[in-house]
Coordinates of C-alpha atoms in Angstrom, one line a residue:
X1 CA 21.3 58.0 6.1
X2 CA 18.7 60.3 7.6
X3 CA 15.2 60.3 7.5
X4 CA 13.0 63.6 8.0
X5 CA 9.4 63.4 8.8
X6 CA 6.9 65.8 8.7
X7 CA 2.9 65.8 9.4
X8 CA 1.4 68.5 6.9
X9 CA -1.8 69.7 8.1
X10 CA -3.4 71.1 4.8
X11 CA -6.0 73.9 5.1
X12 CA -9.6 72.1 5.0
X13 CA -10.7 72.2 0.8
X14 CA -7.5 72.5 -0.8
X15 CA -6.1 69.2 -0.2
X16 CA -6.7 68.2 -4.2
X17 CA -4.3 71.8 -5.2
X18 CA -1.8 70.6 -2.5
X19 CA -1.4 67.4 -4.0
X20 CA -1.0 69.0 -7.7
X21 CA 1.2 71.7 -6.5
X22 CA 3.7 69.0 -4.7
X23 CA 3.6 66.9 -7.6
X24 CA 5.3 70.5 -9.1
X25 CA 7.6 70.7 -6.3
X26 CA 9.0 67.3 -6.0
X27 CA 11.5 68.4 -8.9
X28 CA 12.7 71.1 -6.3
X29 CA 13.6 68.6 -3.4
X30 CA 14.9 65.6 -5.9
X31 CA 17.8 67.9 -7.4
X32 CA 19.2 68.3 -3.6
X33 CA 22.3 66.9 -3.4
X34 CA 22.5 64.4 -0.8
X35 CA 18.2 64.2 -1.6
X36 CA 17.6 59.9 -2.1
X37 CA 14.0 59.6 -1.9
X38 CA 10.7 60.9 -0.3
X39 CA 7.3 59.6 -0.2
X40 CA 3.7 61.6 0.5
X41 CA 1.4 60.1 2.1
X42 CA -2.3 61.1 2.7
X43 CA -4.2 59.7 5.7
X44 CA -7.3 58.1 5.7
X45 CA -8.8 58.9 8.9
X46 CA -8.0 62.8 8.7
X47 CA -8.3 63.6 4.6
X48 CA -6.3 66.7 5.0
X49 CA -3.5 65.2 6.9
X50 CA -0.3 63.9 5.1
X51 CA 2.8 62.6 6.0
X52 CA 5.8 62.9 4.5
X53 CA 8.7 61.4 4.6
X54 CA 12.4 62.3 2.9
X55 CA 15.4 60.6 3.2
X56 CA 18.9 62.5 2.9
X57 CA 22.9 61.0 3.0
X58 CA 23.0 63.8 6.0
X59 CA 21.0 66.0 8.1
X60 CA 23.2 69.0 6.2
X61 CA 21.8 67.6 3.1
X62 CA 18.5 68.8 4.2
X63 CA 19.1 71.7 6.7
X64 CA 21.6 73.3 4.8
X65 CA 22.0 72.0 0.8
X66 CA 18.2 72.1 1.1
X67 CA 16.6 75.1 2.9
X68 CA 19.3 77.7 1.9
X69 CA 19.0 76.8 -1.5
X70 CA 16.6 78.6 -4.6
X71 CA 15.3 75.2 -4.9
X72 CA 14.1 75.2 -1.5
X73 CA 12.4 78.8 -2.2
X74 CA 10.5 77.2 -5.2
X75 CA 9.1 74.6 -2.9
X76 CA 8.3 77.4 -0.3
X77 CA 5.9 79.2 -2.3
X78 CA 4.6 76.4 -3.8
X79 CA 3.6 74.9 -0.8
X80 CA 3.9 77.0 2.7
X81 CA 0.7 78.8 2.4
X82 CA -1.4 75.4 2.7
X83 CA -0.3 74.3 5.9
X84 CA -2.3 75.1 8.9
X85 CA -0.8 74.8 11.7
X86 CA 2.8 75.0 10.2
X87 CA 4.4 71.5 10.5
X88 CA 6.9 70.5 13.1
X89 CA 10.0 68.4 11.0
X90 CA 12.6 66.1 12.9
X91 CA 14.9 63.8 11.9
X92 CA 15.4 60.3 12.6
X93 CA 18.7 57.8 12.5
X94 CA 18.1 54.3 11.8
X95 CA 19.3 52.1 14.7
X96 CA 17.8 48.6 13.6

C-alpha cells in the first residue's frame, strides 16, 4: 500500500467553497482502480490549510491510473484553482 500525502494551502476566504467542491470531487478519485480510501483534514492553527491523505494499492494507481484519467481532469477542474501555492505531493510506504 502507498500513502499519498499533500498539504493543500487554499486561498484565504475560499475554504468553504473548497470544502463543497472537494465533496463533489471525491467521486472522481474514488472511481479509480487501485484507490483504497482518503481523508481530508483541516488545520486548526491555519484554517486555510488542509492535509490530504490517500491510500493507493500501488504508486502507479495514483501516478498513472488517476493522473492520466478523465476523472483526474474533472478533479483538477474542481480543485486546482483553490491552491496557492500549488501543493507538493509525496508518496510513502509503511515500514513498521
